[in-house]
mmCIF file of C-alpha atoms in Angstrom:
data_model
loop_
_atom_site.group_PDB
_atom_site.id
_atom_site.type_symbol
_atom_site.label_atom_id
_atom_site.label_comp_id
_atom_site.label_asym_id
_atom_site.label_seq_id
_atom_site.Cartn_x
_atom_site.Cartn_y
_atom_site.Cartn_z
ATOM 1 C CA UNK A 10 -5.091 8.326 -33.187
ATOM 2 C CA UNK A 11 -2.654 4.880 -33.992
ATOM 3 C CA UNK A 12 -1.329 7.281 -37.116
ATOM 4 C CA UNK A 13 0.366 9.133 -34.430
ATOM 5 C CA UNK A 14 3.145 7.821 -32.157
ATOM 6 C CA UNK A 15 2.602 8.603 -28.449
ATOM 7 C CA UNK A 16 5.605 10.195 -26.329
ATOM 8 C CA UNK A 17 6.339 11.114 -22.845
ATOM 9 C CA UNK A 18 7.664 14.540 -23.516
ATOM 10 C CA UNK A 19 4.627 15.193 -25.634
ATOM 11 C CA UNK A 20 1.775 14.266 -22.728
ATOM 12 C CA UNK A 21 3.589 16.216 -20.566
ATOM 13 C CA UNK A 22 6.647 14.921 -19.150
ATOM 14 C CA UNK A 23 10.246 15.568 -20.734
ATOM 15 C CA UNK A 24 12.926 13.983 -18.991
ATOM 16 C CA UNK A 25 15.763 15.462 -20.945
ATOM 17 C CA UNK A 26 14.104 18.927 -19.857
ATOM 18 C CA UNK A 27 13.336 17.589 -16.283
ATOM 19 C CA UNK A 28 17.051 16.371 -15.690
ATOM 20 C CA UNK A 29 18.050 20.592 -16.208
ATOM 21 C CA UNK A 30 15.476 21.711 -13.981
ATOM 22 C CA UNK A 31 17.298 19.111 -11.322
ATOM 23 C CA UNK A 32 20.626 20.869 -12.251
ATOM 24 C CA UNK A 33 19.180 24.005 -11.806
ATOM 25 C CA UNK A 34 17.642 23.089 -8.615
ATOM 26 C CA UNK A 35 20.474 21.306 -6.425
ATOM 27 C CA UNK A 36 23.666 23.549 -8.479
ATOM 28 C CA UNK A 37 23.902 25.727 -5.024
ATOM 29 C CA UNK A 38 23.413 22.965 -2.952
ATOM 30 C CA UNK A 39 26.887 23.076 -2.073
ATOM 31 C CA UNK A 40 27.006 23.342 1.777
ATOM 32 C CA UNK A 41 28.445 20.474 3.697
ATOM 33 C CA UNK A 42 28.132 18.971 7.229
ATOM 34 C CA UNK A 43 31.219 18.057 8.617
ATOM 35 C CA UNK A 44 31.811 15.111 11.041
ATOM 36 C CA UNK A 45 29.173 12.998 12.213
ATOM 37 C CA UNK A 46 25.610 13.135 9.797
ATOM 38 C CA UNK A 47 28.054 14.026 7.271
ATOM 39 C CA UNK A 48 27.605 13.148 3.906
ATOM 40 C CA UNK A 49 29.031 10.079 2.249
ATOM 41 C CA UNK A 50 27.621 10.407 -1.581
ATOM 42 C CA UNK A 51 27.077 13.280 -3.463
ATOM 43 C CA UNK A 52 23.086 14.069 -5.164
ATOM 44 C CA UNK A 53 22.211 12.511 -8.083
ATOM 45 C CA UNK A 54 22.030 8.773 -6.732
ATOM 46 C CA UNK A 55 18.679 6.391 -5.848
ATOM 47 C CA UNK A 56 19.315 7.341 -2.533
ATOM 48 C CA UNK A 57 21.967 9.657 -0.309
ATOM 49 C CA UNK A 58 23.864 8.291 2.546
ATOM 50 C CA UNK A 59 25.395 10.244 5.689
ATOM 51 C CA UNK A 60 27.992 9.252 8.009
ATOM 52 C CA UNK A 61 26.610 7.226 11.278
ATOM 53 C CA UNK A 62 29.870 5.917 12.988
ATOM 54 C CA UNK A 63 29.957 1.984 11.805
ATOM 55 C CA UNK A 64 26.993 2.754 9.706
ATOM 56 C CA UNK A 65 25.936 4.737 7.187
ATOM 57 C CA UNK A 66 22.195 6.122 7.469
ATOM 58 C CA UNK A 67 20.396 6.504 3.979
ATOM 59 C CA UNK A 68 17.465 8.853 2.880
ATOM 60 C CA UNK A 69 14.935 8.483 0.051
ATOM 61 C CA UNK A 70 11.828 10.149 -1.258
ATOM 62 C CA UNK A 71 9.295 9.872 -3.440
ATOM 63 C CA UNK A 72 5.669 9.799 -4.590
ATOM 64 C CA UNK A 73 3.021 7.857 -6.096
ATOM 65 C CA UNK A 74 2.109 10.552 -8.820
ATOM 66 C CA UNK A 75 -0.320 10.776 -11.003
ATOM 67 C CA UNK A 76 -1.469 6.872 -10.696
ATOM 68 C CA UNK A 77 -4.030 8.623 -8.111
ATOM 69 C CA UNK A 78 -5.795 9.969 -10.545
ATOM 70 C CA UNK A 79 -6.937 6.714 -11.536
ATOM 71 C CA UNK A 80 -7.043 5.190 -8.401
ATOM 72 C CA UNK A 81 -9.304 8.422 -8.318
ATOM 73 C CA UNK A 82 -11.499 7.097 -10.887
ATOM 74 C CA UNK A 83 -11.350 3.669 -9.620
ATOM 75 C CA UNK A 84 -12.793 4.596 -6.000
ATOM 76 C CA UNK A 85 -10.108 2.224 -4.808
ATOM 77 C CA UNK A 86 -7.519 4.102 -3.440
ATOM 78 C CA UNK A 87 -5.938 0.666 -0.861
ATOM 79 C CA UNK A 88 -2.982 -0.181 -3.663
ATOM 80 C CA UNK A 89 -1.323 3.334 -4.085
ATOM 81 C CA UNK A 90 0.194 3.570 -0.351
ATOM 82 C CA UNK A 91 1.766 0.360 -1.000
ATOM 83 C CA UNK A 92 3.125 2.470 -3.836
ATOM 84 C CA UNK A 93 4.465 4.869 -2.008
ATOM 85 C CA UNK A 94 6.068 2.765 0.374
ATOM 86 C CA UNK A 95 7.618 1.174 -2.871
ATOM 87 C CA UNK A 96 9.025 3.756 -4.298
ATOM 88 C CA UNK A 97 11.428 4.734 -1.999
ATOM 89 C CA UNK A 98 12.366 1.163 -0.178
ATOM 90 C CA UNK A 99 13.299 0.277 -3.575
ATOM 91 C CA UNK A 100 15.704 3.411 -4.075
ATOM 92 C CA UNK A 101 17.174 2.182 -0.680
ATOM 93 C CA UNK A 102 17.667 -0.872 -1.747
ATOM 94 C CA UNK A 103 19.333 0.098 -4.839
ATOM 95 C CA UNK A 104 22.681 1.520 -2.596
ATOM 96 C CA UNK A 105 22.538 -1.678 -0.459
ATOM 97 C CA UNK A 106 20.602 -0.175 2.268
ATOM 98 C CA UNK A 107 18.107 -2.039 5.049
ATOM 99 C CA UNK A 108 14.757 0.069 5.154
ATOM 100 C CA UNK A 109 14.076 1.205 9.080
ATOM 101 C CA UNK A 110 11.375 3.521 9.170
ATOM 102 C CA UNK A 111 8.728 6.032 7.211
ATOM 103 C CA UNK A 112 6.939 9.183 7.691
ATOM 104 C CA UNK A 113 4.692 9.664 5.025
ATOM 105 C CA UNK A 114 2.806 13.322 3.616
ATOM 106 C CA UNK A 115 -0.892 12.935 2.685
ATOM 107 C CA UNK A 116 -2.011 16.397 0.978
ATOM 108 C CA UNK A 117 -5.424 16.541 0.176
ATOM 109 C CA UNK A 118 -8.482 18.845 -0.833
ATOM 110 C CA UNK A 119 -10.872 17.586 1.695
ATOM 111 C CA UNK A 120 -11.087 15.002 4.072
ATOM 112 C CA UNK A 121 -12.905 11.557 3.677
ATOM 113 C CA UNK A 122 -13.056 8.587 6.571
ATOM 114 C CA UNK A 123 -12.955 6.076 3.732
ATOM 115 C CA UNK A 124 -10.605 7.116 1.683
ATOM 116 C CA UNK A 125 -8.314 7.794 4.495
ATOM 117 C CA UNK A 126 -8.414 4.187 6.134
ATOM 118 C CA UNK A 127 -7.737 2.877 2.546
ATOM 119 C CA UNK A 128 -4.295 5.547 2.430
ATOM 120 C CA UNK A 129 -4.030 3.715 5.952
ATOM 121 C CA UNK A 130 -4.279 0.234 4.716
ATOM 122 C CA UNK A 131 -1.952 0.717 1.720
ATOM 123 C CA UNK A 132 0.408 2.476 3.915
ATOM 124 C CA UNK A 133 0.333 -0.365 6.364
ATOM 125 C CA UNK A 134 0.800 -3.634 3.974
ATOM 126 C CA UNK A 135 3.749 -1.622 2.470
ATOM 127 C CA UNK A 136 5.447 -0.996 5.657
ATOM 128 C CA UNK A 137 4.922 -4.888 6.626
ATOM 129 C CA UNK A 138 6.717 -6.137 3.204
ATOM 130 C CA UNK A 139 9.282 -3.734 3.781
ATOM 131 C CA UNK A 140 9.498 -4.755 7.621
ATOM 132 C CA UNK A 141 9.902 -1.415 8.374
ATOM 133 C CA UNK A 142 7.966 1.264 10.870
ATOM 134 C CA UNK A 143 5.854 4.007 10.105
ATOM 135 C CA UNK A 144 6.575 6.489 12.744
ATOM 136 C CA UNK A 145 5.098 9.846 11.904
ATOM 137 C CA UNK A 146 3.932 11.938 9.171
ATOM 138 C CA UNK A 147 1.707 15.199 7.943
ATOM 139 C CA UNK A 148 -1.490 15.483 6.582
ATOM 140 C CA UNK A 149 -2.522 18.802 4.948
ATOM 141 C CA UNK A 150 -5.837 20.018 3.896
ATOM 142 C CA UNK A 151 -5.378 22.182 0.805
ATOM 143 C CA UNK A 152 -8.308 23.128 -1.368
ATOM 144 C CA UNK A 153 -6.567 26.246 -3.155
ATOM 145 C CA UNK A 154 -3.602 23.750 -4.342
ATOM 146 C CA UNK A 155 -4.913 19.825 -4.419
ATOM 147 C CA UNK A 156 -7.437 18.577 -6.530
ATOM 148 C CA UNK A 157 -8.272 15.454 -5.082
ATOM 149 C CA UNK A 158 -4.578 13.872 -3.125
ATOM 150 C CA UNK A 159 -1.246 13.963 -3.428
ATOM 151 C CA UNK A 160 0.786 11.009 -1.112
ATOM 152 C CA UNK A 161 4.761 11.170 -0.788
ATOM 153 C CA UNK A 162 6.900 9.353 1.966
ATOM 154 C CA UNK A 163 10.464 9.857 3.043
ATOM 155 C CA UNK A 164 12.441 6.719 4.485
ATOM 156 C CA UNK A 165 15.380 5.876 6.388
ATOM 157 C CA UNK A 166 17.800 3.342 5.519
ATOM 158 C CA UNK A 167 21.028 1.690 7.361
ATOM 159 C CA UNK A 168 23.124 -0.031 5.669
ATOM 160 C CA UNK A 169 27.567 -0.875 6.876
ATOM 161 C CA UNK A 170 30.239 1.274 5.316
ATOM 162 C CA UNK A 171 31.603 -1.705 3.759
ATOM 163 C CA UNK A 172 28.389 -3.268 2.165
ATOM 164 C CA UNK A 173 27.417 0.630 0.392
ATOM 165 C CA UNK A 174 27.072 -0.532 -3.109
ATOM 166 C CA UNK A 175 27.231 2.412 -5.509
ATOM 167 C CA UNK A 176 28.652 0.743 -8.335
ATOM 168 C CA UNK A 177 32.293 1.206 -8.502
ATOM 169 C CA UNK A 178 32.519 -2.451 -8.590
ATOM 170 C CA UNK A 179 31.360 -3.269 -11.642
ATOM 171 C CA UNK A 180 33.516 -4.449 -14.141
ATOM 172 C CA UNK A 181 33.001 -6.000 -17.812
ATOM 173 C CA UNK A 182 31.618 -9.005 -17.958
ATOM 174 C CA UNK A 183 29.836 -9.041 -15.290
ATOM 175 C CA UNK A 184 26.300 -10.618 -15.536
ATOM 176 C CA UNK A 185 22.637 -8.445 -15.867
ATOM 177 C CA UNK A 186 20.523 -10.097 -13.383
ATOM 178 C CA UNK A 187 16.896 -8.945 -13.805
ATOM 179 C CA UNK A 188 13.883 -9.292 -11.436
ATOM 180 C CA UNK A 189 10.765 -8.940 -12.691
ATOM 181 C CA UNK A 190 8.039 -5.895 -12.333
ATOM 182 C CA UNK A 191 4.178 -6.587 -11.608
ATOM 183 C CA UNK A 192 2.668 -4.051 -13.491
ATOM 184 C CA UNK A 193 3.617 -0.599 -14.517
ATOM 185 C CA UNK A 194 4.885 0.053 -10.862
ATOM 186 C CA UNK A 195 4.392 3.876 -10.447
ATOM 187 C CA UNK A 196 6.336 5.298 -13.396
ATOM 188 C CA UNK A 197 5.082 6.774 -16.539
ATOM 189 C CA UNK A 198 1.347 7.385 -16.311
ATOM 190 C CA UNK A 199 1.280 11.029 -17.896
ATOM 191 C CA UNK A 200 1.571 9.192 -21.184
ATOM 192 C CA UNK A 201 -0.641 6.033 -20.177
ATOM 193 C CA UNK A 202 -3.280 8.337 -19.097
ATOM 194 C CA UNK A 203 -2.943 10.252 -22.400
ATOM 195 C CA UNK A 204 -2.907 6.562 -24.002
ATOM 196 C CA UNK A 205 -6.298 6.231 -22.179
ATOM 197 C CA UNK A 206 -7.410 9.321 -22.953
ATOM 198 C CA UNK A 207 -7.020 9.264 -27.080
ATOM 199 C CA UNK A 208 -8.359 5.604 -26.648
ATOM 200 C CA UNK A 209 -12.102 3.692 -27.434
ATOM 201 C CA UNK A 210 -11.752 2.451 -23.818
ATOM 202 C CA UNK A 211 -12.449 3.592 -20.462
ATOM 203 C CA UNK A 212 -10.621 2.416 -17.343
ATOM 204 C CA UNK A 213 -13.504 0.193 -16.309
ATOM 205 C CA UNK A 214 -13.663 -1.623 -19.793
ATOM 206 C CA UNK A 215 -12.247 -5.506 -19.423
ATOM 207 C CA UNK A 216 -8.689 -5.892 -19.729
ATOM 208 C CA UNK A 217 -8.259 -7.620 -23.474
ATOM 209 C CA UNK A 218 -5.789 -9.887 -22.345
ATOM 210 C CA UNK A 219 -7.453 -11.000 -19.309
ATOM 211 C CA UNK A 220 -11.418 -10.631 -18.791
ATOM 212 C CA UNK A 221 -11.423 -11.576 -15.594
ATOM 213 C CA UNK A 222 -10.019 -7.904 -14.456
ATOM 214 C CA UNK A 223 -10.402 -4.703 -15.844
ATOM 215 C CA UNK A 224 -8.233 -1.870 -17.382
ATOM 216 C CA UNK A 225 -8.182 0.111 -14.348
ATOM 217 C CA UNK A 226 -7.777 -2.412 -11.808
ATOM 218 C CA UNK A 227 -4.291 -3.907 -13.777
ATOM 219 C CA UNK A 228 -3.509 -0.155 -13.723
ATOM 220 C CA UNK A 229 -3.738 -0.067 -9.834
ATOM 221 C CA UNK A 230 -1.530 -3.054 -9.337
ATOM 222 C CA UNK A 231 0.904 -1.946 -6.640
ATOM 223 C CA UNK A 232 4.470 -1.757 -7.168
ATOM 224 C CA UNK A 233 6.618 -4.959 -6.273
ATOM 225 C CA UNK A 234 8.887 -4.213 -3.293
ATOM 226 C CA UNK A 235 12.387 -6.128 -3.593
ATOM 227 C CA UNK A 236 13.136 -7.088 -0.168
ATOM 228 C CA UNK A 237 14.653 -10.478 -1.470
ATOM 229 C CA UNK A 238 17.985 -8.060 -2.758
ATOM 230 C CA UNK A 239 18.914 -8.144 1.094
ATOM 231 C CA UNK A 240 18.934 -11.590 0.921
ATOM 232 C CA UNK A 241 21.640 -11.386 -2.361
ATOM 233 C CA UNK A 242 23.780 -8.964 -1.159
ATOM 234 C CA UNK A 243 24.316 -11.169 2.494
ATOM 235 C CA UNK A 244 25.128 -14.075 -0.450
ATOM 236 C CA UNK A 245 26.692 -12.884 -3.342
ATOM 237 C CA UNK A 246 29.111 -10.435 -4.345
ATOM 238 C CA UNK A 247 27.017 -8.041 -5.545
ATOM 239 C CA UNK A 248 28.757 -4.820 -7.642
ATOM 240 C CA UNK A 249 26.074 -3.060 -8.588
ATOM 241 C CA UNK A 250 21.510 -2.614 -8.028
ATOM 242 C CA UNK A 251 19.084 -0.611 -10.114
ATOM 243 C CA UNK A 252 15.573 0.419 -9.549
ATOM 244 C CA UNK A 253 13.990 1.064 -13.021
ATOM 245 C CA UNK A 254 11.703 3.913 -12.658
ATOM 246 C CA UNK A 255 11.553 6.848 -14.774
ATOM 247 C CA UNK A 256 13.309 7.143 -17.440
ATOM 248 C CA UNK A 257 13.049 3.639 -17.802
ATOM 249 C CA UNK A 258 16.836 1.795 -18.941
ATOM 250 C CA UNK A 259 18.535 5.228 -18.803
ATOM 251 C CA UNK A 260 18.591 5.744 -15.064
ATOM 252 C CA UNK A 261 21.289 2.579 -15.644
ATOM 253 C CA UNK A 262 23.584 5.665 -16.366
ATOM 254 C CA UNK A 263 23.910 6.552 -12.359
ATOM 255 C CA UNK A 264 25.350 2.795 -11.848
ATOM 256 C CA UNK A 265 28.478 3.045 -14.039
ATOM 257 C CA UNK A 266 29.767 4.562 -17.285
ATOM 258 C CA UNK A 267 29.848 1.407 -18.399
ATOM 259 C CA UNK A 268 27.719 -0.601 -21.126
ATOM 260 C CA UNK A 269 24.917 -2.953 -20.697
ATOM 261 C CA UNK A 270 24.107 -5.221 -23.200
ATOM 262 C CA UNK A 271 20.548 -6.663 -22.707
ATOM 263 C CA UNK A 272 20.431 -9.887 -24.751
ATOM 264 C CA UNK A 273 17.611 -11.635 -23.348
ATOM 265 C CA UNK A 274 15.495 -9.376 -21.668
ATOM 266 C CA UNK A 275 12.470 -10.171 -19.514
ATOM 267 C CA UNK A 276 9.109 -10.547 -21.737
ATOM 268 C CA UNK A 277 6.870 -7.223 -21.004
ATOM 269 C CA UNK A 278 3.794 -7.301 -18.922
ATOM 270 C CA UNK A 279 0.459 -7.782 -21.377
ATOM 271 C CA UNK A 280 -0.563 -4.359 -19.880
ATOM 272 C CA UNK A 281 2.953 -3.191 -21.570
ATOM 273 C CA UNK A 282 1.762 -4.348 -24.995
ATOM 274 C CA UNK A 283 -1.709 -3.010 -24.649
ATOM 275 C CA UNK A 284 -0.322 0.441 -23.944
ATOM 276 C CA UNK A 285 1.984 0.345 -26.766
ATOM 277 C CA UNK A 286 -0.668 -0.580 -29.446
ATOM 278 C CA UNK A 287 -3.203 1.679 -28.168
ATOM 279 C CA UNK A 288 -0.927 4.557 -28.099
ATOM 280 C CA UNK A 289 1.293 3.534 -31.387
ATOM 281 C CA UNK A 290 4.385 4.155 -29.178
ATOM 282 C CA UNK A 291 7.326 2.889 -30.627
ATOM 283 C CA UNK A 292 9.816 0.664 -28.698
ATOM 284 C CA UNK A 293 12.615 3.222 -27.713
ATOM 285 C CA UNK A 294 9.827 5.502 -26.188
ATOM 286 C CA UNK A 295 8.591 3.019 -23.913
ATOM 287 C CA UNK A 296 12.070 1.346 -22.980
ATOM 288 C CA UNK A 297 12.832 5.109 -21.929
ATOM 289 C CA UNK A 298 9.519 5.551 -20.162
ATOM 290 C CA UNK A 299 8.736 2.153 -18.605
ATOM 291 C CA UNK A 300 9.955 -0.345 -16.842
ATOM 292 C CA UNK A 301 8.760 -3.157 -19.869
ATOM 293 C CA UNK A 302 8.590 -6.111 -16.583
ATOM 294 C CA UNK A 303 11.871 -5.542 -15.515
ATOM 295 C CA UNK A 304 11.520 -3.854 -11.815
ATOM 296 C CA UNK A 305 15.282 -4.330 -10.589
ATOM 297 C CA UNK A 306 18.467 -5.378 -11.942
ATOM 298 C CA UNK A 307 21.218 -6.863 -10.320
ATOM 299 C CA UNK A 308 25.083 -6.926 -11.240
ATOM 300 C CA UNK A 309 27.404 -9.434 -10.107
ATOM 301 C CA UNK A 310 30.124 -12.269 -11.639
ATOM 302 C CA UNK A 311 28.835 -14.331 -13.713
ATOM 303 C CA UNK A 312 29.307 -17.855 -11.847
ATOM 304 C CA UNK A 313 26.905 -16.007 -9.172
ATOM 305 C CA UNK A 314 24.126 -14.891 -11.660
ATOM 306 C CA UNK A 315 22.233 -18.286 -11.432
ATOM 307 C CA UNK A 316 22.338 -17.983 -7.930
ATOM 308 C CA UNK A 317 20.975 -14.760 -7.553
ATOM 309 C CA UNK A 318 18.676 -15.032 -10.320
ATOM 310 C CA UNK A 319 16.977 -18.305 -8.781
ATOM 311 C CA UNK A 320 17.126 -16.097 -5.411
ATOM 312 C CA UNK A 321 14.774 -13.404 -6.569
ATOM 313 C CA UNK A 322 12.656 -15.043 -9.458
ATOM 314 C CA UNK A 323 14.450 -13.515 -11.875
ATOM 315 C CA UNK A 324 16.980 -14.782 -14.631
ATOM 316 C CA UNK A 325 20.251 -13.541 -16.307
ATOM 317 C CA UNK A 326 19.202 -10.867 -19.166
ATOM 318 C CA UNK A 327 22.700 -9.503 -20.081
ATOM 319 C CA UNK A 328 25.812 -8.171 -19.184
ATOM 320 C CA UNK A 329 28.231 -5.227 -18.591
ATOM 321 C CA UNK A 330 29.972 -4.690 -21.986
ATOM 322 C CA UNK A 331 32.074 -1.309 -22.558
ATOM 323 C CA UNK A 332 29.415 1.416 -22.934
ATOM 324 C CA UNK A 333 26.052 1.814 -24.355
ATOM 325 C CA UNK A 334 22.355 0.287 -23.522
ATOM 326 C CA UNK A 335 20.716 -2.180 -26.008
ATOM 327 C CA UNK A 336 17.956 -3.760 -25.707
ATOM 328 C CA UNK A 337 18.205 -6.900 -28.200
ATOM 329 C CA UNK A 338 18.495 -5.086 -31.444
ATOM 330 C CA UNK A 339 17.316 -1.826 -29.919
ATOM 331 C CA UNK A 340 20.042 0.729 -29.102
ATOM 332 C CA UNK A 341 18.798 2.856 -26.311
ATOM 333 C CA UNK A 342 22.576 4.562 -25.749
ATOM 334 C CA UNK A 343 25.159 4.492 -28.328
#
């Protein structure tokens, strides 16, 4: 199996092929409100914003994805609405946005009091962080569509005109603040479940870099919500914010056309480097599929980066150079 490098695209998820099916998808999309609710950013951003007076009111949504199928296999299903929750905060976040409220969509193939009050739990812890209310949502009982669950959330966001960050500030030479990621957050498992799957261990085997937990378990590890950007933003100058999610470094590309140079990025998770030896994956596949400890990035003048980095527990990484991504010696973007 290690004689064969591992990819995304080949355990079932292209991005290049899922960012035409997007195209395809929104291309008619072209209809407009006018006035008040209408909106302020066009698709294709972490999250979209609509006119509110004073304000501007931002949407996001998302979904755990296939991490429940080993929170499946785990029986431990109290992480994965935390996940949820995450997921879209984060996006909010990422335009500058405060996170107000959540309805969430549980679909499932049959119902279970357990499970359900773990969903609940998850749910609940997420919406604390994010100091946020959960104010409605839809549960569906589908047997002839879900095997096992399926858990997305939508969530509103307010954030002033004047403080929208979208990215048209950033300039070169700007500093690469990066904060760091938990775990694998909720991006990429088609390929580490394939990793899993072509590997000697199971999900309840000990982790080999730390015994004390096992594979599964540092699998479940809930994604890190980054409530502490607020705090920048009120601080700093902030030009531009980045969720790394799918696609891994390459989402970068909705901030700016320019380059990021990442000199001294932030050392990968040990679950990172367990994935990548058990699945042979070299290091531009999982740059491009994961977020290799780096969960948010920040972009502001240098003389603020310590500031900011000190701020969110993060440190400087790079900076905004003319075009391109690297990654040390690793050229991600030409």
């Amino acid at each position: 199996m290690k004689d064969k490098h591992l990819t995304y695209a080949e355990s079932g998820v292209d991005i290049e092929k899922e960012e035409v099916t997007i195209k395809a998808l929104t291309k008619g999309m072209d209809y407009r409100r006018e006035g008040l609710g209408a909106p302020l950013t066009g698709i294709g951003h972490y999250a979209g914003l609509i006119d509110f007076g004073e304000y501007a009111l931002a949407l996001a949504t998302d979904g755990v994805g296939s991490k429940v199928l080993i929170a499946n296999e785990m029986k431990c299903w109290n992480t994965v609405g935390i996940d949820c929750i995450a997921m879209n905060v984060n996006d909010l976040l990422a335009i500058g946005a405060e996170p107000i409220s959540f309805v969430d969509y549980l679909a499932l193939e049959k119902h279970d009091e357990d499970f359900a009050a773990q969903i609940g739990e998850g749910l609940r812890k997420g919406a604390e962080i994010s100091r946020m209310s959960i104010v409605g949502g839809e549960t569906a009982t589908l047997p002839d569509i879900i095997n096992g669950f399926d858990l997305a959330g939508t969530c509103l966001g307010m954030v002033r005109k004047e403080n929208i960050i979208t990215g048209e500030k950033v300039q070169l030479g700007d500093a690469i603040v990066g904060i760091p990621a938990d775990s694998v957050h909720s991006n990429g498992y088609t390929l580490v479940r394939n990793i899993m799957e072509q590997s000697s261990y199971s999900y309840h085997d000990k982790f080999p870099y730390n015994e004390s937990t096992t594979i599964g378990d540092e699998l479940l590890i809930p994604t890190r919500i980054y409530m502490e950007v607020l705090d920048v933003i009120k601080e700093c100058d902030v030009h531009g914010l980045a969720h790394i999610t799918g696609s891994g470094l390459l989402k970068l590309k909705r901030v700016t056309s320019l380059g990021f140079d990442f000199y001294d990025p932030i050392e990968p998770n040990d679950i990172f480097k367990f994935l990548q030896e058990e699945g042979n994956v070299d290091d531009f596949e999982m740059y491009k599929t994961f977020n290799m400890g780096m969960g948010f990035v920040i972009i502001l003048p240098q003389d603020q980066a310590e500031k900011a980095a000190s701020m969110t527990g993060g440190k400087i990484v790079g900076r905004i150079t003319e075009k391109g991504i690297k990654v040390g010696n690793l050229v991600m973007v030409e």
